Coordinates of C-alpha atoms in Angstrom, one line a residue:
M1 CA -0.2 -0.1 -0.4
P2 CA 1.3 3.4 -0.7
T3 CA 2.9 5.8 2.1
T4 CA 0.5 8.7 1.0
E5 CA -2.8 6.3 1.7
L6 CA -1.2 4.9 4.9
F7 CA -0.6 8.5 6.2
G8 CA -2.0 11.1 4.3
E9 CA -0.5 14.3 4.0
R10 CA 2.5 13.7 6.6
G11 CA 3.2 10.4 4.5
F12 CA 3.6 13.0 1.4
R13 CA 5.8 14.9 3.5
S14 CA 8.0 12.2 4.5
R15 CA 8.2 10.7 0.7
M16 CA 8.7 14.6 -0.4
L17 CA 11.7 15.3 2.1
R18 CA 13.1 11.4 1.0
V19 CA 12.5 12.4 -2.7
E20 CA 14.0 16.1 -2.4
E21 CA 17.2 14.8 -0.6
G22 CA 18.0 12.5 -3.0
R23 CA 17.3 15.2 -6.0
L24 CA 19.1 17.7 -4.2
L25 CA 22.3 15.5 -3.6
R26 CA 22.3 14.9 -7.5
S27 CA 21.8 18.2 -8.3
G28 CA 25.0 19.6 -6.5
N29 CA 22.8 21.3 -3.5
K30 CA 24.4 19.0 -0.6
E31 CA 24.2 21.6 1.8
L32 CA 20.3 21.9 1.5
A33 CA 20.1 18.0 1.4
M34 CA 22.3 17.6 4.5
E35 CA 19.6 20.1 6.0
G36 CA 16.5 18.2 4.6
R37 CA 17.7 14.8 6.1
R38 CA 18.3 16.5 9.9
G39 CA 14.5 17.6 9.7
M40 CA 13.5 14.2 8.4
R41 CA 14.8 12.6 11.1
W42 CA 12.6 14.7 13.6
T43 CA 9.4 15.2 11.5
G44 CA 9.2 12.1 9.9
V45 CA 10.5 9.3 11.8
A46 CA 7.5 7.8 13.1
V47 CA 6.0 7.9 9.4
M48 CA 9.1 6.4 8.3
V49 CA 8.9 3.7 10.7
G50 CA 5.3 2.9 10.0
A51 CA 5.9 2.6 6.2
L52 CA 9.0 0.4 6.6
S53 CA 7.3 -2.2 9.0
L54 CA 4.2 -2.4 6.9
V55 CA 5.8 -2.1 3.5
G56 CA 9.1 -3.9 4.3
G57 CA 7.9 -6.3 6.4
E58 CA 5.4 -7.2 3.6
A59 CA 8.4 -7.7 1.1
W60 CA 10.3 -9.9 3.7
A61 CA 7.8 -12.1 4.0
Q62 CA 7.6 -13.0 0.5
T63 CA 11.4 -13.5 0.0
A64 CA 12.1 -17.2 1.1
P65 CA 15.1 -17.3 3.3
G66 CA 18.2 -18.4 1.9
A67 CA 16.9 -17.8 -1.9
P68 CA 19.7 -17.3 -4.4
T69 CA 19.9 -13.8 -5.6
A70 CA 19.9 -13.2 -9.3
P71 CA 23.7 -12.1 -10.5
Q72 CA 23.6 -8.4 -10.9
S73 CA 24.7 -6.5 -14.4
P74 CA 27.7 -4.4 -14.0
P75 CA 26.9 -0.7 -13.1
A76 CA 26.8 1.7 -16.0
A77 CA 29.4 4.0 -16.3
A78 CA 29.0 7.2 -14.1
T79 CA 28.7 10.4 -15.4
A80 CA 30.5 13.2 -14.1
P81 CA 28.7 14.9 -11.1
A82 CA 27.5 18.7 -11.8
A83 CA 29.2 21.2 -9.7
P84 CA 27.3 22.3 -6.5
L85 CA 25.4 25.4 -7.0
S86 CA 27.5 27.1 -4.3
E87 CA 30.2 26.7 -6.8
S88 CA 28.6 27.0 -10.3
L89 CA 26.6 29.8 -9.7
T90 CA 28.2 33.4 -10.2
G91 CA 27.4 37.1 -9.2
M92 CA 23.9 38.1 -7.5
A93 CA 22.9 34.4 -8.1
R94 CA 25.5 33.0 -6.0
A95 CA 24.8 35.4 -3.3
E96 CA 20.9 34.9 -3.3
H97 CA 21.6 31.2 -3.4
G98 CA 24.0 31.4 0.0
A99 CA 21.3 33.8 1.5
A100 CA 18.5 31.0 0.7
V101 CA 20.6 28.1 2.3
A102 CA 21.3 30.1 5.2
L103 CA 17.4 31.0 5.7
F104 CA 16.5 27.4 4.9
K105 CA 18.6 26.2 7.8
D106 CA 17.0 28.9 10.2
G107 CA 13.5 27.5 9.4
D108 CA 12.7 30.7 7.3
F109 CA 11.3 28.9 4.4
A110 CA 9.4 32.0 3.2
G111 CA 12.4 33.9 3.0
A112 CA 14.4 31.4 1.3
L113 CA 11.7 30.4 -1.1
E114 CA 11.9 34.3 -2.3
R115 CA 15.6 34.2 -2.4
Y116 CA 15.9 31.0 -4.1
E117 CA 13.2 32.3 -6.9
K118 CA 15.4 35.1 -7.4
A119 CA 18.5 33.1 -8.0
Y120 CA 16.7 31.3 -10.5
E121 CA 15.4 34.3 -12.1
L122 CA 19.5 35.3 -12.5
S123 CA 21.1 32.0 -13.6
R124 CA 18.1 30.2 -15.0
D125 CA 19.5 27.2 -13.5
H126 CA 16.7 24.7 -13.2
R127 CA 18.5 22.8 -10.5
L128 CA 17.1 25.3 -8.0
L129 CA 13.6 24.6 -8.9
W130 CA 14.1 21.5 -6.5
S131 CA 14.9 24.0 -3.9
V132 CA 12.0 26.0 -4.5
A133 CA 9.5 23.1 -4.4
L134 CA 11.2 21.8 -0.9
C135 CA 10.3 25.3 0.5
Q136 CA 6.9 25.2 -0.9
K137 CA 6.6 21.7 0.8
N138 CA 7.8 22.9 3.9
L139 CA 5.0 25.7 3.8
R140 CA 2.4 23.6 2.4
H141 CA 2.2 25.2 -0.5
Y142 CA 0.6 22.7 -2.7
A143 CA -0.8 24.5 -5.3
G144 CA 2.7 26.7 -5.7
L145 CA 4.4 23.0 -5.6
L146 CA 2.3 21.7 -8.7
T147 CA 3.2 25.1 -10.4
T148 CA 7.0 24.6 -9.8
L149 CA 7.3 21.0 -10.9
Q150 CA 5.4 21.8 -14.1
R151 CA 7.9 25.0 -14.5
L152 CA 11.0 22.3 -13.9
E153 CA 9.5 20.2 -16.4
Q154 CA 9.5 22.7 -19.1
D155 CA 12.3 24.9 -18.1
A156 CA 14.6 21.5 -18.0
G157 CA 13.7 19.8 -21.1
A158 CA 15.9 17.3 -22.2
K159 CA 18.3 17.9 -19.0
L160 CA 15.7 15.6 -16.9
S161 CA 16.6 11.9 -16.6
E162 CA 14.2 9.0 -16.5
D163 CA 14.5 9.3 -12.9
D164 CA 14.0 13.0 -12.7
R165 CA 10.7 12.5 -14.9
K166 CA 9.7 9.5 -12.8
D167 CA 10.4 11.7 -8.9
L168 CA 8.5 14.5 -10.8
A169 CA 5.4 12.2 -11.8
D170 CA 5.5 10.9 -8.3
L171 CA 5.3 14.2 -6.4
R172 CA 2.7 15.6 -9.0
S173 CA 0.4 12.5 -8.2
T174 CA 0.8 12.7 -4.4
A175 CA 0.5 16.6 -4.9
E176 CA -2.6 16.5 -6.8
S177 CA -4.8 14.7 -4.1
L178 CA -3.9 17.6 -1.1
V179 CA -5.4 20.3 -3.7
S180 CA -8.6 21.0 -5.6
R181 CA -9.7 22.6 -8.5
I182 CA -11.9 25.6 -9.0
E183 CA -13.6 26.1 -11.9
L184 CA -14.8 29.7 -12.1
A185 CA -17.6 31.2 -14.2
V186 CA -17.5 35.2 -13.9
S187 CA -19.6 37.6 -15.6
E188 CA -17.3 40.0 -15.9
A189 CA -14.2 39.9 -18.0
G190 CA -10.7 41.6 -16.4
A191 CA -11.5 40.9 -12.8
T192 CA -8.7 39.9 -10.8
V193 CA -9.6 36.8 -8.6
L194 CA -7.4 36.4 -5.2
I195 CA -7.2 33.2 -2.8
D196 CA -6.4 34.0 0.6
D197 CA -5.8 37.7 -0.5
V198 CA -3.0 36.5 -3.4
P199 CA -3.6 37.4 -6.7
M200 CA -4.2 34.3 -9.0
G201 CA -5.0 36.0 -12.4
T202 CA -7.9 37.7 -14.2
T203 CA -10.8 36.5 -15.7
P204 CA -11.2 34.5 -17.9
L205 CA -8.8 32.4 -16.3
P206 CA -7.5 29.8 -18.7
K207 CA -7.6 26.6 -16.5
P208 CA -9.3 25.7 -13.2
L209 CA -7.3 26.9 -9.9
A210 CA -5.4 24.7 -7.6
V211 CA -6.1 25.4 -4.1
E212 CA -4.5 23.8 -1.2
L213 CA -6.7 22.3 1.8
G214 CA -8.6 24.0 4.5
E215 CA -10.7 27.0 4.7
R216 CA -10.0 29.2 1.4
R217 CA -11.1 33.0 1.2
L218 CA -12.1 33.4 -2.4
Q219 CA -12.4 37.4 -3.7
I220 CA -13.3 38.2 -7.0
T221 CA -12.7 42.5 -7.8
K222 CA -12.9 44.9 -10.6
P223 CA -13.1 48.9 -10.3
G224 CA -16.6 49.8 -10.6
F225 CA -18.2 46.7 -9.3
K226 CA -18.8 45.3 -5.8
A227 CA -16.5 42.8 -4.8
F228 CA -17.2 39.1 -4.6
S229 CA -16.3 37.2 -1.8
R230 CA -17.0 33.5 -0.8
T231 CA -15.2 31.3 1.8
L232 CA -14.7 27.8 0.7
R233 CA -13.8 24.2 2.4
V234 CA -11.4 22.6 0.2
E235 CA -11.2 18.8 0.9
G236 CA -8.8 18.2 -1.7
G237 CA -8.9 16.0 -4.9
S238 CA -11.9 17.3 -5.8
R239 CA -13.6 19.7 -8.2
I240 CA -15.5 23.0 -7.2
G241 CA -17.6 24.7 -9.8
L242 CA -18.6 28.2 -9.2
A243 CA -20.4 31.0 -10.7
A244 CA -20.0 34.6 -9.9
T245 CA -22.1 37.5 -11.1
L246 CA -20.2 40.8 -10.3
E247 CA -22.9 43.9 -9.6
R248 CA -21.9 47.5 -10.0
D249 CA -21.0 49.6 -7.3
V250 CA -23.3 52.6 -7.7
R251 CA -22.7 55.0 -5.1
R252 CA -26.0 57.0 -4.2
G253 CA -27.5 59.3 -2.0
T254 CA -31.2 60.7 -1.5
L255 CA -32.5 64.0 -2.5
L256 CA -35.3 65.4 -0.7
V257 CA -36.9 68.7 -2.3
Q258 CA -40.0 70.6 -0.7
A259 CA -41.7 73.2 -2.5
A260 CA -45.4 74.8 -2.9
P261 CA -48.0 72.2 -3.8
D262 CA -48.3 73.3 -7.5
D263 CA -44.6 74.2 -8.1
L264 CA -43.0 72.0 -10.8
I265 CA -40.0 69.7 -9.6
S266 CA -37.0 68.6 -12.5
V267 CA -33.7 67.6 -11.3
D268 CA -31.1 67.1 -14.1
G269 CA -33.5 68.0 -17.0
K270 CA -36.1 65.8 -16.0
L271 CA -39.4 66.7 -14.6
V272 CA -40.0 64.2 -11.3
G273 CA -42.6 65.5 -9.4
R274 CA -44.7 68.4 -8.0
G275 CA -44.6 70.1 -4.8
R276 CA -42.5 67.3 -2.9
W277 CA -40.4 64.9 -4.4
E278 CA -37.8 62.3 -2.7
G279 CA -35.7 59.9 -4.7
P280 CA -32.5 58.2 -4.8
V281 CA -29.6 60.2 -6.9
T282 CA -26.2 59.0 -7.7
S283 CA -23.6 60.9 -5.3
G284 CA -22.2 64.1 -6.9
P285 CA -23.8 67.5 -7.9
H286 CA -27.3 67.9 -9.7
A287 CA -29.1 70.6 -11.4
L288 CA -32.3 71.4 -9.4
R289 CA -35.1 73.6 -10.9
V290 CA -38.5 74.5 -9.4
S291 CA -40.8 76.3 -11.6
A292 CA -44.5 77.6 -11.4
T293 CA -46.8 80.0 -13.4
G294 CA -46.4 83.5 -11.9
K295 CA -43.5 82.6 -10.1
E296 CA -39.9 83.6 -10.5
T297 CA -38.0 80.4 -11.4
H298 CA -35.4 78.6 -9.0
E299 CA -32.3 77.1 -10.3
A300 CA -29.6 75.8 -8.4
E301 CA -26.5 73.1 -8.2
V302 CA -27.2 70.4 -5.3
L303 CA -24.1 68.4 -4.2
V304 CA -25.3 64.9 -2.6
R305 CA -22.9 62.9 -0.7
E306 CA -22.9 59.0 -0.8
G307 CA -25.3 57.8 1.9
E308 CA -26.7 61.5 2.5
L309 CA -30.0 62.4 2.8
R310 CA -30.0 65.7 0.9
R311 CA -33.1 68.3 2.2
V312 CA -33.8 71.4 0.3
D313 CA -36.5 73.7 1.0
V314 CA -37.5 75.9 -2.1
G315 CA -40.0 79.2 -1.7
L316 CA -40.8 80.5 -5.1
N317 CA -41.7 84.4 -5.3
K318 CA -44.2 86.1 -7.4
A319 CA -43.1 87.6 -10.3
S320 CA -43.4 91.5 -9.8
A321 CA -45.0 93.9 -12.3
S322 CA -41.6 95.8 -12.3
S323 CA -40.0 93.1 -13.3
G324 CA -42.2 92.3 -15.9
R325 CA -42.0 95.9 -17.2
L326 CA -38.2 95.8 -17.2
W327 CA -38.2 92.5 -19.0
W328 CA -40.7 94.4 -21.9
W329 CA -38.4 97.3 -22.0
L330 CA -35.3 94.9 -22.3
G331 CA -37.2 93.2 -25.0
G332 CA -38.7 96.0 -27.1
G333 CA -35.2 98.1 -27.0
A334 CA -33.7 94.9 -28.6
A335 CA -36.1 94.5 -30.9
L336 CA -35.8 98.1 -31.8
L337 CA -32.2 97.6 -32.2
A338 CA -32.1 94.7 -34.6
G339 CA -34.7 97.1 -36.8
A340 CA -32.2 99.6 -37.2
V341 CA -29.7 97.3 -38.3
L342 CA -31.3 95.7 -40.8
T343 CA -32.5 99.1 -42.0
G344 CA -29.2 100.3 -42.2
A345 CA -28.2 97.1 -43.8
L346 CA -31.0 97.6 -46.6
L347 CA -30.2 101.4 -47.5
Y348 CA -26.4 100.7 -47.6
E349 CA -25.1 97.9 -50.2
P350 CA -21.5 97.7 -50.4
G351 CA -20.0 98.1 -53.9
T352 CA -22.8 100.7 -54.9
P353 CA -21.0 104.1 -55.2
A354 CA -22.8 107.3 -53.7
E355 CA -24.5 109.4 -56.4
R356 CA -23.3 112.9 -56.4
G357 CA -24.6 116.6 -57.3
T358 CA -25.8 119.5 -55.9
L359 CA -28.8 120.3 -54.0
G360 CA -31.3 123.2 -55.8
T361 CA -32.7 126.1 -54.2
I362 CA -36.4 126.3 -53.4
P363 CA -37.6 130.1 -53.5
L364 CA -39.7 130.7 -50.5
S365 CA -42.5 133.6 -50.2
F366 CA -42.8 136.0 -47.6
G367 CA -45.9 138.0 -47.0
G368 CA -47.1 137.6 -50.4
R369 CA -43.7 138.3 -52.2

């Protein structure tokens, strides 16, 4: 029976330690391999004893005592081992790797993970990804571990041996049982998806999200929309389908206008009521107009804040006779001025020369003369 099935996550962690120790030794990271071995002695000893007692005991029981063993074939020619990372890396990549090893030894796996990632970005040495995976295992970031294994397989390519590929397949298969896949259908494109406040991508997502075991907080955000939030209980090894509809985040307030019973009330150029009106409006400035026959019109800009009830009391004044005469004189004067301009334009046409001549005399008679 596989160790993972016997001991669940603890079995996977001990198995990961064993695989990683061998991988790190083969990849030239002896310092980190020895540190992992010391951790395995303390954290995985019970699992190792149980696995060996069940699996190993069953194997021993099937082997007859004294049975002759088959002759072993001569070992293949050993290839030259790669230089340790502490020697092959140069410059800032070497410095980042040294800092990562020190942080790992101190148990700061999050800090070590960050430094290993930086060393990998600077050097592109795929062996560092095994160290990244080991840090993610210790942090129980199994979804990130799966991503790292995929990166390792893609970046290393032909450099991976058959043993490497077998280790990758075994680790991937075991880690998959400790995560669930979330398939999201979101109403809006371009929304940011977060798991436990960590951005996972924007909608539409290219593939389902891998999420670790436990209680996880899902958030979907987009400017101008209300945030979508759900708490998910992830059991592992399953698929979760979820549809999310984002609602527009319209910030509103309330406007209340009180006027005389027959006064007409308009807001933003639209007639909304008579005498009294109350209704929701978007936050910001609005154009208010109150009018009535025989009264002076009231026009003003009213600012309504989010969540505020803004009340405006309007009392219209009667249109006075003097104001009516004033408007008549202003209107009449404007009409006379326009008529004078038009008459002058008709009497004088540009380009027509004025006729020249003399004025004649008209005799006047006074007293019959």
